[in-house]
PDB file of C-alpha atoms in Angstrom:
ATOM      1  CA  MET A 849     250.084 118.299  22.604  1.00 44.00           C
ATOM      2  CA  ALA A 850     249.975 120.511  19.403  1.00 49.00           C
ATOM      3  CA  THR A 851     246.938 122.537  18.916  1.00 52.00           C
ATOM      4  CA  THR A 852     245.570 123.450  15.656  1.00 50.00           C
ATOM      5  CA  PRO A 853     245.963 127.026  14.677  1.00 57.00           C
ATOM      6  CA  LEU A 854     242.638 129.117  14.800  1.00 82.00           C
ATOM      7  CA  ASN A 855     243.123 130.429  11.318  1.00 92.00           C
ATOM      8  CA  PRO A 856     244.748 127.741   8.705  1.00 94.00           C
ATOM      9  CA  LEU A 857     246.885 130.650   7.383  1.00 95.00           C
ATOM     10  CA  ASP A 858     248.709 130.771  10.680  1.00 93.00           C
ATOM     11  CA  ASP A 859     250.322 127.345  10.262  1.00 94.00           C
ATOM     12  CA  PRO A 860     253.773 127.866   8.603  1.00 93.00           C
ATOM     13  CA  ALA A 861     253.674 124.463   7.044  1.00 93.00           C
ATOM     14  CA  ALA A 862     250.540 125.167   5.139  1.00 95.00           C
ATOM     15  CA  ASP A 863     250.052 126.250   1.487  1.00 97.00           C
ATOM     16  CA  PRO A 864     248.291 129.506   1.228  1.00 97.00           C
ATOM     17  CA  PHE A 865     247.360 128.926  -2.140  1.00 97.00           C
ATOM     18  CA  GLU A 866     245.672 125.835  -1.285  1.00 98.00           C
ATOM     19  CA  ILE A 867     243.964 127.482   1.705  1.00 98.00           C
ATOM     20  CA  ALA A 868     242.945 130.314  -1.058  1.00 98.00           C
ATOM     21  CA  ARG A 869     241.491 127.436  -3.520  1.00 98.00           C
ATOM     22  CA  ARG A 870     239.452 126.296  -0.212  1.00 98.00           C
ATOM     23  CA  ALA A 871     238.082 129.494   0.317  1.00 98.00           C
ATOM     24  CA  ALA A 872     236.975 129.891  -3.180  1.00 98.00           C
ATOM     25  CA  ASP A 873     235.199 126.648  -3.067  1.00 98.00           C
ATOM     26  CA  ASP A 874     233.325 128.151  -0.081  1.00 98.00           C
ATOM     27  CA  ILE A 875     232.437 131.127  -1.927  1.00 98.00           C
ATOM     28  CA  ALA A 876     231.036 129.087  -4.846  1.00 98.00           C
ATOM     29  CA  ARG A 877     229.024 126.959  -2.361  1.00 97.00           C
ATOM     30  CA  LEU A 878     227.882 129.895  -0.085  1.00 97.00           C
ATOM     31  CA  THR A 879     226.783 132.031  -3.062  1.00 97.00           C
ATOM     32  CA  GLY A 880     225.940 129.859  -5.918  1.00 97.00           C
ATOM     33  CA  VAL A 881     228.192 131.436  -8.240  1.00 97.00           C
ATOM     34  CA  ALA A 882     230.748 129.250  -9.807  1.00 96.00           C
ATOM     35  CA  GLN A 883     232.977 131.888 -10.800  1.00 97.00           C
ATOM     36  CA  HIS A 884     233.418 135.500 -10.375  1.00 98.00           C
ATOM     37  CA  ASP A 885     235.218 137.998 -13.135  1.00 98.00           C
ATOM     38  CA  ILE A 886     236.064 141.083 -11.146  1.00 98.00           C
ATOM     39  CA  ALA A 887     237.029 141.619  -7.357  1.00 98.00           C
ATOM     40  CA  LEU A 888     236.881 144.726  -5.511  1.00 97.00           C
ATOM     41  CA  THR A 889     238.264 145.766  -2.138  1.00 96.00           C
ATOM     42  CA  LEU A 890     236.269 148.262  -0.321  1.00 92.00           C
ATOM     43  CA  GLY A 891     238.502 150.543   1.877  1.00 89.00           C
ATOM     44  CA  SER A 892     237.318 153.347   4.222  1.00 81.00           C
ATOM     45  CA  GLY A 893     235.036 155.307   2.377  1.00 80.00           C
ATOM     46  CA  TRP A 894     234.136 153.298  -0.262  1.00 86.00           C
ATOM     47  CA  GLY A 895     231.389 151.064   0.998  1.00 83.00           C
ATOM     48  CA  LYS A 896     228.361 152.439  -0.452  1.00 86.00           C
ATOM     49  CA  ALA A 897     229.642 151.319  -3.957  1.00 89.00           C
ATOM     50  CA  ALA A 898     228.541 147.819  -3.370  1.00 89.00           C
ATOM     51  CA  ASP A 899     224.897 148.970  -3.430  1.00 91.00           C
ATOM     52  CA  LEU A 900     225.161 150.627  -6.935  1.00 92.00           C
ATOM     53  CA  ILE A 901     226.991 147.863  -8.882  1.00 94.00           C
ATOM     54  CA  GLY A 902     224.345 145.586  -9.910  1.00 95.00           C
ATOM     55  CA  GLU A 903     222.305 142.937  -8.107  1.00 95.00           C
ATOM     56  CA  THR A 904     223.204 141.189  -5.001  1.00 96.00           C
ATOM     57  CA  ILE A 905     223.425 137.524  -5.322  1.00 97.00           C
ATOM     58  CA  ALA A 906     224.470 136.558  -1.863  1.00 97.00           C
ATOM     59  CA  THR A 907     226.222 138.278   1.244  1.00 96.00           C
ATOM     60  CA  ILE A 908     228.451 136.196   3.362  1.00 95.00           C
ATOM     61  CA  ASP A 909     229.913 136.892   6.639  1.00 94.00           C
ATOM     62  CA  ALA A 910     233.335 136.749   6.523  1.00 93.00           C
ATOM     63  CA  PRO A 911     234.314 134.102   9.002  1.00 92.00           C
ATOM     64  CA  GLU A 912     232.145 131.683   7.371  1.00 94.00           C
ATOM     65  CA  VAL A 913     234.935 131.320   4.476  1.00 97.00           C
ATOM     66  CA  THR A 914     238.156 129.476   5.118  1.00 96.00           C
ATOM     67  CA  GLY A 915     241.111 131.735   6.208  1.00 96.00           C
ATOM     68  CA  PHE A 916     238.915 135.044   6.673  1.00 94.00           C
ATOM     69  CA  SER A 917     238.179 136.782   9.900  1.00 84.00           C
ATOM     70  CA  LYS A 918     236.279 139.721  10.922  1.00 74.00           C
ATOM     71  CA  PRO A 919     237.691 143.102  10.082  1.00 66.00           C
ATOM     72  CA  ALA A 920     239.598 144.840  13.148  1.00 63.00           C
ATOM     73  CA  LEU A 921     238.810 148.354  11.751  1.00 56.00           C
ATOM     74  CA  GLU A 922     235.534 150.461  11.755  1.00 53.00           C
ATOM     75  CA  GLY A 923     234.705 151.487   8.202  1.00 50.00           C
ATOM     76  CA  HIS A 924     235.025 147.865   6.964  1.00 53.00           C
ATOM     77  CA  VAL A 925     231.769 145.826   6.794  1.00 60.00           C
ATOM     78  CA  GLY A 926     233.214 142.084   7.449  1.00 86.00           C
ATOM     79  CA  THR A 927     231.180 140.721   4.363  1.00 92.00           C
ATOM     80  CA  LEU A 928     231.803 139.214   1.198  1.00 95.00           C
ATOM     81  CA  ARG A 929     229.348 140.141  -1.371  1.00 96.00           C
ATOM     82  CA  SER A 930     228.620 138.399  -4.670  1.00 97.00           C
ATOM     83  CA  ILE A 931     227.258 141.028  -7.394  1.00 97.00           C
ATOM     84  CA  ARG A 932     226.070 140.575 -10.663  1.00 96.00           C
ATOM     85  CA  THR A 933     226.257 143.645 -12.793  1.00 96.00           C
ATOM     86  CA  PRO A 934     223.526 144.462 -15.567  1.00 94.00           C
ATOM     87  CA  SER A 935     225.888 143.237 -18.383  1.00 93.00           C
ATOM     88  CA  GLY A 936     226.011 139.785 -16.449  1.00 95.00           C
ATOM     89  CA  THR A 937     229.395 140.341 -14.945  1.00 96.00           C
ATOM     90  CA  HIS A 938     230.025 138.762 -11.544  1.00 97.00           C
ATOM     91  CA  VAL A 939     231.688 140.849  -8.976  1.00 98.00           C
ATOM     92  CA  LEU A 940     233.052 139.729  -5.937  1.00 98.00           C
ATOM     93  CA  VAL A 941     232.929 142.566  -3.402  1.00 96.00           C
ATOM     94  CA  ILE A 942     235.369 142.300  -0.215  1.00 95.00           C
ATOM     95  CA  GLY A 943     234.563 144.213   2.585  1.00 91.00           C
ATOM     96  CA  ALA A 944     236.802 142.051   5.051  1.00 87.00           C
ATOM     97  CA  ARG A 945     240.311 143.457   4.885  1.00 91.00           C
ATOM     98  CA  THR A 946     243.074 142.538   7.205  1.00 93.00           C
ATOM     99  CA  HIS A 947     245.862 145.220   7.528  1.00 94.00           C
ATOM    100  CA  TYR A 948     249.396 144.450   8.121  1.00 96.00           C
ATOM    101  CA  TYR A 949     249.209 146.228  11.332  1.00 95.00           C
ATOM    102  CA  GLU A 950     246.975 143.810  12.943  1.00 93.00           C
ATOM    103  CA  GLY A 951     250.161 141.419  13.193  1.00 93.00           C
ATOM    104  CA  HIS A 952     248.816 138.376  11.563  1.00 93.00           C
ATOM    105  CA  GLY A 953     251.418 138.152   8.880  1.00 94.00           C
ATOM    106  CA  THR A 954     251.287 138.817   5.189  1.00 97.00           C
ATOM    107  CA  ARG A 955     249.375 135.698   4.334  1.00 97.00           C
ATOM    108  CA  ARG A 956     246.295 136.647   5.957  1.00 96.00           C
ATOM    109  CA  VAL A 957     246.797 140.226   4.580  1.00 97.00           C
ATOM    110  CA  VAL A 958     246.707 138.991   1.115  1.00 98.00           C
ATOM    111  CA  HIS A 959     244.430 135.950   1.559  1.00 98.00           C
ATOM    112  CA  SER A 960     241.069 138.106   0.042  1.00 97.00           C
ATOM    113  CA  VAL A 961     243.406 138.780  -3.163  1.00 98.00           C
ATOM    114  CA  ARG A 962     244.411 135.226  -3.565  1.00 98.00           C
ATOM    115  CA  THR A 963     241.144 133.888  -2.841  1.00 98.00           C
ATOM    116  CA  ALA A 964     239.715 136.383  -5.427  1.00 98.00           C
ATOM    117  CA  ALA A 965     242.023 135.073  -7.945  1.00 98.00           C
ATOM    118  CA  ALA A 966     240.948 131.533  -7.152  1.00 98.00           C
ATOM    119  CA  THR A 967     237.388 132.384  -7.724  1.00 98.00           C
ATOM    120  CA  GLY A 968     238.485 133.257 -11.262  1.00 98.00           C
ATOM    121  CA  ALA A 969     238.639 137.114 -11.255  1.00 98.00           C
ATOM    122  CA  ARG A 970     241.168 138.305 -13.389  1.00 97.00           C
ATOM    123  CA  THR A 971     240.884 142.158 -12.406  1.00 98.00           C
ATOM    124  CA  MET A 972     241.455 143.381  -8.926  1.00 98.00           C
ATOM    125  CA  VAL A 973     240.173 146.715  -7.793  1.00 98.00           C
ATOM    126  CA  LEU A 974     242.086 147.630  -4.668  1.00 98.00           C
ATOM    127  CA  THR A 975     240.457 151.090  -2.694  1.00 96.00           C
ATOM    128  CA  ASN A 976     241.551 152.815   0.444  1.00 94.00           C
ATOM    129  CA  GLY A 977     241.207 155.874   2.506  1.00 91.00           C
ATOM    130  CA  ALA A 978     244.609 157.676   2.818  1.00 92.00           C
ATOM    131  CA  GLY A 979     246.377 160.982   3.481  1.00 92.00           C
ATOM    132  CA  GLY A 980     247.487 163.242   0.898  1.00 94.00           C
ATOM    133  CA  ILE A 981     250.782 164.893   0.316  1.00 93.00           C
ATOM    134  CA  LYS A 982     249.520 167.097  -2.673  1.00 93.00           C
ATOM    135  CA  GLU A 983     247.903 170.290  -0.827  1.00 89.00           C
ATOM    136  CA  HIS A 984     245.216 170.835  -3.677  1.00 91.00           C
ATOM    137  CA  TRP A 985     243.951 167.419  -2.594  1.00 92.00           C
ATOM    138  CA  LYS A 986     241.044 168.427  -0.640  1.00 87.00           C
ATOM    139  CA  PRO A 987     239.464 165.899   1.720  1.00 87.00           C
ATOM    140  CA  GLY A 988     236.802 163.585  -0.164  1.00 89.00           C
ATOM    141  CA  THR A 989     239.220 163.722  -3.442  1.00 93.00           C
ATOM    142  CA  PRO A 990     239.286 160.306  -5.063  1.00 95.00           C
ATOM    143  CA  VAL A 991     242.895 159.544  -6.762  1.00 97.00           C
ATOM    144  CA  LEU A 992     243.951 157.042  -9.079  1.00 98.00           C
ATOM    145  CA  ILE A 993     247.023 154.971  -7.862  1.00 98.00           C
ATOM    146  CA  SER A 994     249.684 154.869 -10.565  1.00 98.00           C
ATOM    147  CA  ASP A 995     252.352 153.220  -8.535  1.00 98.00           C
ATOM    148  CA  HIS A 996     253.431 152.281  -5.032  1.00 98.00           C
ATOM    149  CA  ILE A 997     256.351 152.587  -2.400  1.00 98.00           C
ATOM    150  CA  ASN A 998     256.333 149.459  -0.014  1.00 98.00           C
ATOM    151  CA  LEU A 999     257.620 150.702   3.281  1.00 98.00           C
ATOM    152  CA  THR A1000     256.478 147.816   5.228  1.00 97.00           C
ATOM    153  CA  ALA A1001     259.940 146.133   4.627  1.00 95.00           C
ATOM    154  CA  ASP A1002     258.037 142.866   3.935  1.00 97.00           C
ATOM    155  CA  SER A1003     256.394 141.226   1.002  1.00 97.00           C
ATOM    156  CA  PRO A1004     253.637 138.436   0.365  1.00 97.00           C
ATOM    157  CA  LEU A1005     256.103 136.824  -1.762  1.00 97.00           C
ATOM    158  CA  GLU A1006     257.762 133.851  -0.265  1.00 96.00           C
ATOM    159  CA  GLY A1007     261.115 132.235  -1.382  1.00 92.00           C
ATOM    160  CA  ALA A1008     262.775 132.985  -4.976  1.00 93.00           C
ATOM    161  CA  THR A1009     259.783 134.275  -6.171  1.00 93.00           C
ATOM    162  CA  PHE A1010     260.296 137.229  -9.044  1.00 96.00           C
ATOM    163  CA  ILE A1011     257.470 139.124 -10.255  1.00 96.00           C
ATOM    164  CA  ASP A1012     257.558 141.958 -12.594  1.00 96.00           C
ATOM    165  CA  LEU A1013     255.835 145.160 -11.042  1.00 97.00           C
ATOM    166  CA  THR A1014     256.670 147.629 -13.918  1.00 96.00           C
ATOM    167  CA  ASP A1015     252.808 148.123 -14.914  1.00 95.00           C
ATOM    168  CA  LEU A1016     251.531 146.744 -11.683  1.00 98.00           C
ATOM    169  CA  TYR A1017     248.802 149.558 -11.554  1.00 98.00           C
ATOM    170  CA  SER A1018     247.303 148.982 -15.299  1.00 98.00           C
ATOM    171  CA  THR A1019     247.855 151.989 -17.425  1.00 97.00           C
ATOM    172  CA  ARG A1020     244.720 150.594 -19.322  1.00 97.00           C
ATOM    173  CA  LEU A1021     242.537 150.560 -16.228  1.00 98.00           C
ATOM    174  CA  ARG A1022     243.630 154.076 -15.372  1.00 98.00           C
ATOM    175  CA  ASP A1023     242.941 155.312 -18.944  1.00 97.00           C
ATOM    176  CA  LEU A1024     239.541 153.433 -18.682  1.00 97.00           C
ATOM    177  CA  ALA A1025     238.829 155.069 -15.417  1.00 97.00           C
ATOM    178  CA  ARG A1026     239.306 158.506 -16.771  1.00 97.00           C
ATOM    179  CA  THR A1027     236.744 157.660 -19.518  1.00 97.00           C
ATOM    180  CA  VAL A1028     234.223 158.085 -16.698  1.00 96.00           C
ATOM    181  CA  ASP A1029     235.922 160.998 -14.777  1.00 96.00           C
ATOM    182  CA  ALA A1030     238.496 162.852 -16.962  1.00 97.00           C
ATOM    183  CA  SER A1031     239.240 164.941 -13.905  1.00 95.00           C
ATOM    184  CA  LEU A1032     240.822 162.043 -11.982  1.00 97.00           C
ATOM    185  CA  ASP A1033     244.315 162.789 -10.518  1.00 97.00           C
ATOM    186  CA  GLU A1034     246.771 160.199  -9.762  1.00 98.00           C
ATOM    187  CA  GLY A1035     249.693 159.605  -7.678  1.00 98.00           C
ATOM    188  CA  VAL A1036     252.192 157.310  -6.054  1.00 98.00           C
ATOM    189  CA  TYR A1037     251.049 155.329  -2.850  1.00 98.00           C
ATOM    190  CA  CYS A1038     253.110 154.736   0.176  1.00 98.00           C
ATOM    191  CA  GLN A1039     252.393 152.096   2.570  1.00 98.00           C
ATOM    192  CA  PHE A1040     253.559 152.672   6.002  1.00 97.00           C
ATOM    193  CA  ARG A1041     253.168 149.823   8.562  1.00 96.00           C
ATOM    194  CA  GLY A1042     250.978 151.647  11.068  1.00 94.00           C
ATOM    195  CA  PRO A1043     249.085 151.418  12.987  1.00 94.00           C
ATOM    196  CA  GLN A1044     250.306 154.833  14.066  1.00 92.00           C
ATOM    197  CA  TYR A1045     249.789 157.687  11.525  1.00 89.00           C
ATOM    198  CA  GLU A1046     252.935 158.943   9.796  1.00 91.00           C
ATOM    199  CA  THR A1047     254.939 161.740  11.377  1.00 92.00           C
ATOM    200  CA  PRO A1048     255.591 165.003   9.579  1.00 91.00           C
ATOM    201  CA  ALA A1049     259.334 163.976   8.879  1.00 94.00           C
ATOM    202  CA  GLU A1050     258.135 160.445   7.463  1.00 95.00           C
ATOM    203  CA  VAL A1051     255.497 162.422   5.171  1.00 93.00           C
ATOM    204  CA  GLN A1052     258.352 164.703   3.890  1.00 94.00           C
ATOM    205  CA  MET A1053     260.611 161.321   3.464  1.00 96.00           C
ATOM    206  CA  ALA A1054     257.664 159.883   1.168  1.00 96.00           C
ATOM    207  CA  LYS A1055     257.369 163.190  -0.743  1.00 96.00           C
ATOM    208  CA  ILE A1056     261.066 163.224  -1.300  1.00 97.00           C
ATOM    209  CA  ILE A1057     261.194 159.539  -2.517  1.00 98.00           C
ATOM    210  CA  GLY A1058     258.077 160.252  -4.820  1.00 98.00           C
ATOM    211  CA  GLY A1059     255.121 159.456  -3.119  1.00 98.00           C
ATOM    212  CA  HIS A1060     252.024 161.480  -2.849  1.00 97.00           C
ATOM    213  CA  ILE A1061     249.607 159.331  -0.905  1.00 97.00           C
ATOM    214  CA  VAL A1062     250.333 157.714   2.506  1.00 96.00           C
ATOM    215  CA  GLY A1063     248.456 154.873   3.947  1.00 96.00           C
ATOM    216  CA  MET A1064     248.386 151.292   5.682  1.00 96.00           C
ATOM    217  CA  SER A1065     247.267 149.115   3.010  1.00 96.00           C
ATOM    218  CA  THR A1066     247.164 148.228  -0.619  1.00 98.00           C
ATOM    219  CA  ALA A1067     250.636 147.603  -1.784  1.00 98.00           C
ATOM    220  CA  LEU A1068     251.129 144.193  -0.327  1.00 98.00           C
ATOM    221  CA  GLU A1069     247.817 143.320  -1.733  1.00 98.00           C
ATOM    222  CA  ALA A1070     248.405 144.558  -5.397  1.00 98.00           C
ATOM    223  CA  ILE A1071     251.945 142.711  -5.227  1.00 98.00           C
ATOM    224  CA  ALA A1072     249.692 139.440  -4.395  1.00 98.00           C
ATOM    225  CA  ALA A1073     247.565 140.290  -7.270  1.00 98.00           C
ATOM    226  CA  ARG A1074     250.249 140.595  -9.488  1.00 98.00           C
ATOM    227  CA  GLN A1075     251.684 137.304  -8.656  1.00 98.00           C
ATOM    228  CA  ALA A1076     248.079 135.699  -9.243  1.00 97.00           C
ATOM    229  CA  GLY A1077     248.045 137.090 -12.762  1.00 97.00           C
ATOM    230  CA  MET A1078     245.254 139.851 -12.256  1.00 98.00           C
ATOM    231  CA  GLU A1079     245.072 143.171 -13.477  1.00 98.00           C
ATOM    232  CA  VAL A1080     245.126 145.848 -10.872  1.00 98.00           C
ATOM    233  CA  LEU A1081     243.305 149.293 -10.456  1.00 98.00           C
ATOM    234  CA  GLY A1082     243.837 151.131  -7.260  1.00 98.00           C
ATOM    235  CA  PHE A1083     241.746 154.026  -6.035  1.00 97.00           C
ATOM    236  CA  SER A1084     242.443 156.434  -2.934  1.00 96.00           C
ATOM    237  CA  LEU A1085     240.181 158.438  -1.215  1.00 93.00           C
ATOM    238  CA  ILE A1086     242.077 161.714   0.133  1.00 92.00           C
ATOM    239  CA  THR A1087     240.524 161.774   3.666  1.00 86.00           C
ATOM    240  CA  ASN A1088     242.931 164.299   5.134  1.00 83.00           C
ATOM    241  CA  LEU A1089     246.099 165.988   4.279  1.00 77.00           C
ATOM    242  CA  ALA A1090     249.071 164.001   5.618  1.00 74.00           C
ATOM    243  CA  ALA A1091     250.889 165.047   8.896  1.00 73.00           C
ATOM    244  CA  GLY A1092     252.921 168.210   8.636  1.00 70.00           C
ATOM    245  CA  ILE A1093     250.812 169.204   5.381  1.00 75.00           C
ATOM    246  CA  SER A1094     247.578 169.268   7.152  1.00 69.00           C
ATOM    247  CA  PRO A1095     247.238 172.382   9.743  1.00 70.00           C
ATOM    248  CA  THR A1096     245.425 170.372  12.331  1.00 69.00           C
ATOM    249  CA  PRO A1097     246.490 167.006  14.053  1.00 72.00           C
ATOM    250  CA  LEU A1098     245.133 163.770  12.499  1.00 66.00           C
ATOM    251  CA  SER A1099     242.400 161.562  14.124  1.00 68.00           C
ATOM    252  CA  HIS A1100     240.727 158.362  12.831  1.00 70.00           C
ATOM    253  CA  ALA A1101     237.580 159.946  13.574  1.00 74.00           C
ATOM    254  CA  GLU A1102     238.397 162.873  10.740  1.00 70.00           C
ATOM    255  CA  VAL A1103     239.179 159.824   8.463  1.00 69.00           C
ATOM    256  CA  ILE A1104     235.780 157.918   9.021  1.00 73.00           C
ATOM    257  CA  GLU A1105     233.895 161.497   8.715  1.00 75.00           C
ATOM    258  CA  ALA A1106     235.619 162.429   5.621  1.00 73.00           C
ATOM    259  CA  GLY A1107     234.796 159.053   3.995  1.00 73.00           C
ATOM    260  CA  ARG A1108     231.102 159.315   5.171  1.00 78.00           C
ATOM    261  CA  ALA A1109     231.049 162.521   3.757  1.00 78.00           C
ATOM    262  CA  ALA A1110     232.289 161.734   0.193  1.00 82.00           C
ATOM    263  CA  GLU A1111     230.913 158.429   0.238  1.00 84.00           C
ATOM    264  CA  PRO A1112     227.757 159.271  -2.330  1.00 85.00           C
ATOM    265  CA  VAL A1113     229.880 160.972  -4.892  1.00 87.00           C
ATOM    266  CA  ILE A1114     232.985 158.377  -5.039  1.00 89.00           C
ATOM    267  CA  SER A1115     230.692 155.344  -4.700  1.00 90.00           C
ATOM    268  CA  ASP A1116     228.884 156.505  -7.626  1.00 92.00           C
ATOM    269  CA  LEU A1117     232.228 156.850  -9.552  1.00 94.00           C
ATOM    270  CA  LEU A1118     233.444 153.325  -8.695  1.00 94.00           C
ATOM    271  CA  ALA A1119     230.160 151.778  -9.630  1.00 93.00           C
ATOM    272  CA  ARG A1120     230.417 153.365 -13.180  1.00 94.00           C
ATOM    273  CA  VAL A1121     234.060 152.598 -13.413  1.00 96.00           C
ATOM    274  CA  ILE A1122     233.088 148.767 -12.455  1.00 95.00           C
ATOM    275  CA  GLY A1123     230.358 148.857 -15.270  1.00 92.00           C
ATOM    276  CA  GLN A1124     233.150 149.530 -17.909  1.00 92.00           C
ATOM    277  CA  LEU A1125     235.529 146.803 -16.986  1.00 90.00           C
TER     278      LEU A1125
END
């Protein structure tokens, strides 16, 4: 006897966009907000920004929404929040991120982005904690993502779906972010498959091919956001220098601690940027 997949996105015959529409309907019902304008995915170190953006209208445990599950990673809060900014903009804050290395497939990795688009959001803000290749980036430095290199050997696009990624990380939004903090640097993000940290040789490879930031998220989500017609702004928190650049071994505890130390400053920065969108 056939069994029903625990998550509808695990059914290869299912339409992921229809599941995203169902998820968006769940969010509208549970929050009482018919449409959101901006979506924000909070990576490691960015969590407190949600408290500074505006008034929380509703908080939902992620598994209450079709296609979502509890995050596997410490540092992610496992909820969806609907927030109204002082200007009346509705922001969907995603604390439930599925990482590629969890092995659930790209549909589940980008489900939050497709759901955000289905709620009406036209701007997608993606944040992460990552390793830095530029030696002058100290732990706790926020950096704008100017472009990415997808090293997962995978894509959220299915079939003959051709999407232009020329200005994937919006120049307009990066310029706007610099009106809030003119000192913001930027760099090219390299998404590796994970979950292991990159080797020194892999970091040098990323540097040679034009990368400045290494991590395990964001690129696949950004592609899905562009497919959905959203404008994308990306931020990395440099939680550590990458392997071979750093004089000390890497650890997840170090990443979490760097995020906690930087959280008040970068959360305030992010909230001010959101206020300008």
